[in-house]
Coordinates of C-alpha atoms in Angstrom, one line a residue:
X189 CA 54.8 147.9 102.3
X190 CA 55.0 146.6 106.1
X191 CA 55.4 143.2 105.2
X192 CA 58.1 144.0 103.3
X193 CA 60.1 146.4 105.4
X194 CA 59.3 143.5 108.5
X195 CA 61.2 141.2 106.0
X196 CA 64.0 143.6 105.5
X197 CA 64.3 145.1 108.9
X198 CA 65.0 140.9 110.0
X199 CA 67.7 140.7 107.5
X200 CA 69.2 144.7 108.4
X201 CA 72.3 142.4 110.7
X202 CA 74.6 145.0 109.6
X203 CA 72.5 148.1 110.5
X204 CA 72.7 149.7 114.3
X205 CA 68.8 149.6 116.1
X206 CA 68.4 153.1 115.7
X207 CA 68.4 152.7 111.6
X208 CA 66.1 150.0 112.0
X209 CA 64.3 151.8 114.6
X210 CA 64.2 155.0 112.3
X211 CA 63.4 152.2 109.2
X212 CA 60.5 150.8 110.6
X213 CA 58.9 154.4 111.9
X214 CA 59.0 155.6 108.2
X215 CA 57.3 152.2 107.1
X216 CA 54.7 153.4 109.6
X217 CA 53.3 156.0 107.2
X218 CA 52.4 153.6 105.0
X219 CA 49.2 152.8 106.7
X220 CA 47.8 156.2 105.9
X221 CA 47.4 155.5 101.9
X222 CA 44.6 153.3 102.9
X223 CA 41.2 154.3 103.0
X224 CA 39.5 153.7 106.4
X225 CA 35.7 154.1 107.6
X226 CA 36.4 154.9 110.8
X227 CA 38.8 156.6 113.4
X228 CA 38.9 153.5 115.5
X229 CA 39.8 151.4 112.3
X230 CA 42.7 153.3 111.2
X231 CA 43.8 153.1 114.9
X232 CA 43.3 149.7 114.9
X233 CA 45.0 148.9 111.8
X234 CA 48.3 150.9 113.0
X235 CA 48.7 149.3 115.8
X236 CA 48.3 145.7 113.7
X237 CA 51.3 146.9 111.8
X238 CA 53.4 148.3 114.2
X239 CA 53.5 144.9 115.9
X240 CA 54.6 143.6 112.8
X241 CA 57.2 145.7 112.9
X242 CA 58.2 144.8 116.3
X243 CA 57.7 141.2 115.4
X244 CA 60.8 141.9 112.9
X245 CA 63.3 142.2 114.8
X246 CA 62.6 141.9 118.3
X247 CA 66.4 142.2 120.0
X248 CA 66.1 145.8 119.1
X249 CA 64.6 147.7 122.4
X250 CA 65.0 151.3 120.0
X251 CA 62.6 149.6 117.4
X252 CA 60.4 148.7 120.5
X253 CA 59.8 151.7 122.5
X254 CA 59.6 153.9 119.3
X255 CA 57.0 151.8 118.0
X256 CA 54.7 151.4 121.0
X257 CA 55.3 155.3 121.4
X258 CA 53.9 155.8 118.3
X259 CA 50.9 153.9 118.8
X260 CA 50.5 155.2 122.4
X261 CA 50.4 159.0 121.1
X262 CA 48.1 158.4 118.0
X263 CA 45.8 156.4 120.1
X264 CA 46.1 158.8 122.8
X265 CA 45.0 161.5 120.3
X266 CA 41.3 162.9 119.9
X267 CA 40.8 163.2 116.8
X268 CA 37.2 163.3 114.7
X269 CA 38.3 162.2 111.1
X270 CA 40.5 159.8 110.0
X271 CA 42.1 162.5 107.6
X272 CA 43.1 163.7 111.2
X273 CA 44.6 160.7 112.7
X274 CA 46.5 160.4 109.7
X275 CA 47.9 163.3 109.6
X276 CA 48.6 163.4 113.4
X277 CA 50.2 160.2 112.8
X278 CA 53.0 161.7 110.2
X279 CA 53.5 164.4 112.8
X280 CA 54.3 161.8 115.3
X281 CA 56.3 159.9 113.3
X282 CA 58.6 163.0 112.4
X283 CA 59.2 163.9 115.7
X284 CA 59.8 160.5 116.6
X285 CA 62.5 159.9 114.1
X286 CA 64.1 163.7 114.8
X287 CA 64.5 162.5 118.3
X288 CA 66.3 159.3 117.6
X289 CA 68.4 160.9 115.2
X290 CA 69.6 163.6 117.7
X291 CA 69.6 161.3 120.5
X292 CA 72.4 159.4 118.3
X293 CA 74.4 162.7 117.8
X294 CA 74.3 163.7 121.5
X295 CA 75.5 160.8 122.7
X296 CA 78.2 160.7 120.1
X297 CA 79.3 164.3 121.2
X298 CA 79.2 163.5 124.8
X299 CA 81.4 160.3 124.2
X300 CA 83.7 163.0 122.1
X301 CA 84.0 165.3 125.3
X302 CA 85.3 162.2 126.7
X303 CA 88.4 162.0 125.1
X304 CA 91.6 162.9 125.2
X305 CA 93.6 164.8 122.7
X306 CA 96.1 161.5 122.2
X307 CA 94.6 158.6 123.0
X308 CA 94.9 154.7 122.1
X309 CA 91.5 153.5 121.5
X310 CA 90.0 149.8 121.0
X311 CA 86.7 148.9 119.3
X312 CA 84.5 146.4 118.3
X313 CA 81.9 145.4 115.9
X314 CA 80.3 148.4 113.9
X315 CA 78.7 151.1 115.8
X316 CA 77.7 154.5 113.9
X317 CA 77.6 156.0 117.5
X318 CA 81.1 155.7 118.1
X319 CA 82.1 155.9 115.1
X320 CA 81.0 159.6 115.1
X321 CA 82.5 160.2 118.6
X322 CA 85.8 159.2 117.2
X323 CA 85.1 161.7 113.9
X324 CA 84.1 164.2 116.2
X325 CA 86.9 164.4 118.2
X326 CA 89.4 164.0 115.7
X327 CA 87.7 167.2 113.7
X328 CA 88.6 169.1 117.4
X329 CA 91.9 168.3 116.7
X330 CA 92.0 164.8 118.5
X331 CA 94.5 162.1 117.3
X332 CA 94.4 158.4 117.6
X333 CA 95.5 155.1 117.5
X334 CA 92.7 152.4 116.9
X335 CA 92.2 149.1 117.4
X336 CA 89.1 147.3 115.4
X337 CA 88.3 144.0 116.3
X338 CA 87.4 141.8 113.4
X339 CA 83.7 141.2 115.2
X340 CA 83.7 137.5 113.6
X341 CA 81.6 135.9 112.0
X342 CA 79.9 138.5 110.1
X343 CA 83.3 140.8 109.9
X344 CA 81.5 144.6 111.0
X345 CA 84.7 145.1 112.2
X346 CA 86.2 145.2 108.8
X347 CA 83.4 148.1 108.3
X348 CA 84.0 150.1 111.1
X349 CA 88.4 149.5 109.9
X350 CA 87.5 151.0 106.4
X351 CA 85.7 153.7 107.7
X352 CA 88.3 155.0 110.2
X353 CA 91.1 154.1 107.7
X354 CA 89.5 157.1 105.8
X355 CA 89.2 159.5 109.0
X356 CA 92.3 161.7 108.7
X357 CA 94.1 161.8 112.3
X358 CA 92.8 157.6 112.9
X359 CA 95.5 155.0 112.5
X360 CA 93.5 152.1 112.1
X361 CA 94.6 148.6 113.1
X362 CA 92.2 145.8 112.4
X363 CA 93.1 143.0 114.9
X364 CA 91.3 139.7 114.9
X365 CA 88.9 139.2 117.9
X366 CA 90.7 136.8 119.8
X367 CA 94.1 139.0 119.4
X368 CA 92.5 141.7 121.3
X369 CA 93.9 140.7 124.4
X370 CA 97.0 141.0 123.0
X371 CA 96.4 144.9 122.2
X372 CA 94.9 145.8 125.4
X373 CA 97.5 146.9 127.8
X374 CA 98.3 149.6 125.0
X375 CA 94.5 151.3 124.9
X376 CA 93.6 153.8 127.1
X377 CA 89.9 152.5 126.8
X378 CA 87.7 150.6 125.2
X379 CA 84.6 151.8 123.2
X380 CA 81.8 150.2 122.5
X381 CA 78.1 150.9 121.3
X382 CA 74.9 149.5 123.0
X383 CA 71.8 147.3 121.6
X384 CA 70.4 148.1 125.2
X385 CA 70.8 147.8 128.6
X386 CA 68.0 145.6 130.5
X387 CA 68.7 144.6 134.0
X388 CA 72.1 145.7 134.8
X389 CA 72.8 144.2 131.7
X390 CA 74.5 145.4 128.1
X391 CA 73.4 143.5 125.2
X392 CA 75.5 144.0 122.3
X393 CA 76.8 142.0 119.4
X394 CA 78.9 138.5 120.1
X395 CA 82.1 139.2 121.5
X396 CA 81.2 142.1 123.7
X397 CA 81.3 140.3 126.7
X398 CA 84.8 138.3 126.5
X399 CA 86.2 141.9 125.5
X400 CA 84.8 143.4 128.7
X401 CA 86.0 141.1 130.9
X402 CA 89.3 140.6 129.6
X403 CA 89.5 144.8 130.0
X404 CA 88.1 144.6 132.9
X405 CA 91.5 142.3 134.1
X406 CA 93.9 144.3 132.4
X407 CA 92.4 147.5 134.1
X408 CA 91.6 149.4 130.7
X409 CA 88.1 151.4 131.5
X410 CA 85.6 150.4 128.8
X411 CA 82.5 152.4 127.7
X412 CA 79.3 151.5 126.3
X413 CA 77.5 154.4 124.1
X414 CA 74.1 155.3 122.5
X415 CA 70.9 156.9 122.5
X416 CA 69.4 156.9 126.2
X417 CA 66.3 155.0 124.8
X418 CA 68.2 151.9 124.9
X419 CA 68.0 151.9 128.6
X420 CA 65.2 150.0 129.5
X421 CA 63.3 150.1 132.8
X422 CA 60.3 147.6 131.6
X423 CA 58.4 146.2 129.3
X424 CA 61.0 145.1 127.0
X425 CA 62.4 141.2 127.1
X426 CA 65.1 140.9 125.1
X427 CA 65.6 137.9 122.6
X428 CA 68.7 137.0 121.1
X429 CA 69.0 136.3 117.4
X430 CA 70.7 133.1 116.1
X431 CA 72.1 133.4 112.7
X432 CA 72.8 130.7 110.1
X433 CA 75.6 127.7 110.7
X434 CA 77.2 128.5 107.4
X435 CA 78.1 132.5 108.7
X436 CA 80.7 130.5 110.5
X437 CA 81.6 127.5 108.7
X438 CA 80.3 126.8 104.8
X439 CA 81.1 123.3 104.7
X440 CA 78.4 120.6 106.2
X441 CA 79.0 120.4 110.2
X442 CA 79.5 116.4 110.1
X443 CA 78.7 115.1 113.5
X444 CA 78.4 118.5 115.4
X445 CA 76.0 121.6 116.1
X446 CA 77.2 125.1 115.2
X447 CA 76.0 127.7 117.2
X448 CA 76.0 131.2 116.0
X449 CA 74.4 134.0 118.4
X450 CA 74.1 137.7 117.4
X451 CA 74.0 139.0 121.1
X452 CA 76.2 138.5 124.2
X453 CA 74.7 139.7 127.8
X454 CA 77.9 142.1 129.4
X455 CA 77.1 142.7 133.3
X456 CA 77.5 146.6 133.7
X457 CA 80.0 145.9 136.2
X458 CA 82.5 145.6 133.5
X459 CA 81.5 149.1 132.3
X460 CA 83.2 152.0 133.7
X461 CA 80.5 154.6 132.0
X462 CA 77.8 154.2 130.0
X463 CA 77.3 157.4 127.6
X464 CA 73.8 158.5 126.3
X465 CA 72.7 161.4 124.8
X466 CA 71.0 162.8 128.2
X467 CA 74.2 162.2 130.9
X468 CA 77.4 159.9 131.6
X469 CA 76.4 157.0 133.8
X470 CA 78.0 155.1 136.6
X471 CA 77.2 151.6 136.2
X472 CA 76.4 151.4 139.9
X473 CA 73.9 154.0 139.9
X474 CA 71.4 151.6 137.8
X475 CA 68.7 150.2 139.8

């Protein structure tokens, strides 16, 4: 079953880190329908396949640090039977995934806080986070105007559009990503979600960047929401992803390269807050 969640969990490009994160944790449990002679085996053998989890997918810092928690804890455990370790394993694993799951729900209702009662919001790419910040605050009687950027080539954008367009209170208005410029001056800020922040630095999906900076020019604050795992202080290098040629063009490149990354690098100087489930973040306080 590991090998074939790792397979899955490279091809989930449509899924936020914290699904693949919680993915690969329930995968985890796997390793316990094996028989094992010893404690230190079964330890052992987890820790095998929770790199191969981590192997998956290794842009995802949520996947990373839940992973290598995992392992740390069980490992960390005393335990005299394997029946034990297993079963201190599931435990783990539980509160592991309760954690991530709330984490995501805090942050989206801290980001809902946020908010005004009319405001003029602009999005991009898919992010479940902010997507239930928006939901949130339009159940407390919020009403908005929103802006969803395309997020080509892979179209999330289109995603996160269909889901708003059925969020009563939400005028949606899918814009395509280079347009967004455009739409700016009439936002009252931008929103966007977080693969993590290493180094004074916000990895997120493509386009990220350009849409921070141009914000950043025409003064509209922009802020960058999720679980405050995602921060990392070390031990985590990210690695972009670079997806097929044919996501962006089908025919044959005749005489040229296309290049097609999943992940722009945003300086958190072009973040006016970052939102976690823990606290709202200035920027400048990040060492």
């Amino acid at each position: 079953m590991i090998d074939e969640t790792a397979e899955e969990i490279a091809g989930m490009q449509t899924h936020s880190s914290s699904e693949v994160a919680i993915k690969a944790a329930r995968a985890l449990k796997s390793v316990a329908d094996r028989e094992f002679p010893s404690v230190g085996d079964y330890k052992r053998s987890l820790e095998r396949n929770s790199n191969a989890l981590r192997r998956a997918n290794p842009s995802h810092a949520s996947l990373h640090n839940t992973q290598r928690e995992i392992v740390r804890r069980v490992d960390e455990t005393d335990t005299d039977t394997v029946g034990e370790a297993k079963q201190r394993t599931a435990e783990i694993i539980d509160e592991v995934i309760e954690r991530v799951e709330q984490g995501k729900s805090a942050a989206a209702s801290r980001l809902a806080d946020l908010l005004g009662d009319r405001e003029t919001l602009l999005t991009h790419d898919y992010s479940t986070t902010v997507l239930s910040a928006i939901e949130t605050a339009v159940e407390d009687g919020g009403e908005y105007t929103v802006y969803v950027t395309e997020s080509r080539p892979r179209y999330l954008g289109r995603k996160t559009a269909r889901r708003l367009a059925e969020t009563d209170g939400v005028e949606t208005k899918l814009v395509v990503d280079s347009a967004a410029g455009s739409y700016l001056p009439e936002c009252d800020r931008v929103l966007v979600g977080m693969t993590c922040i290493v180094d004074r630095t916000l990895h997120n999906r493509v386009g990220t960047y350009p849409l921070a900076a141009t914000a950043a020019d025409s003064g509209v604050p922009v802020l960058s929401v999720g679980s405050g795992a995602k921060l990392i202080e070390g031990g985590f290098r990210f690695e972009n992803e670079h997806r097929a040629a044919s996501e962006v063009m089908r025919e044959p490149a005749d005489g040229f390269e296309i290049e097609n990354p999943a992940y722009d690098a945003t300086p958190v100087e072009l973040l006016d807050r970052i939102v976690t489930d823990k606290a709202v973040i200035d920027p400048a306080s990040l060492g």
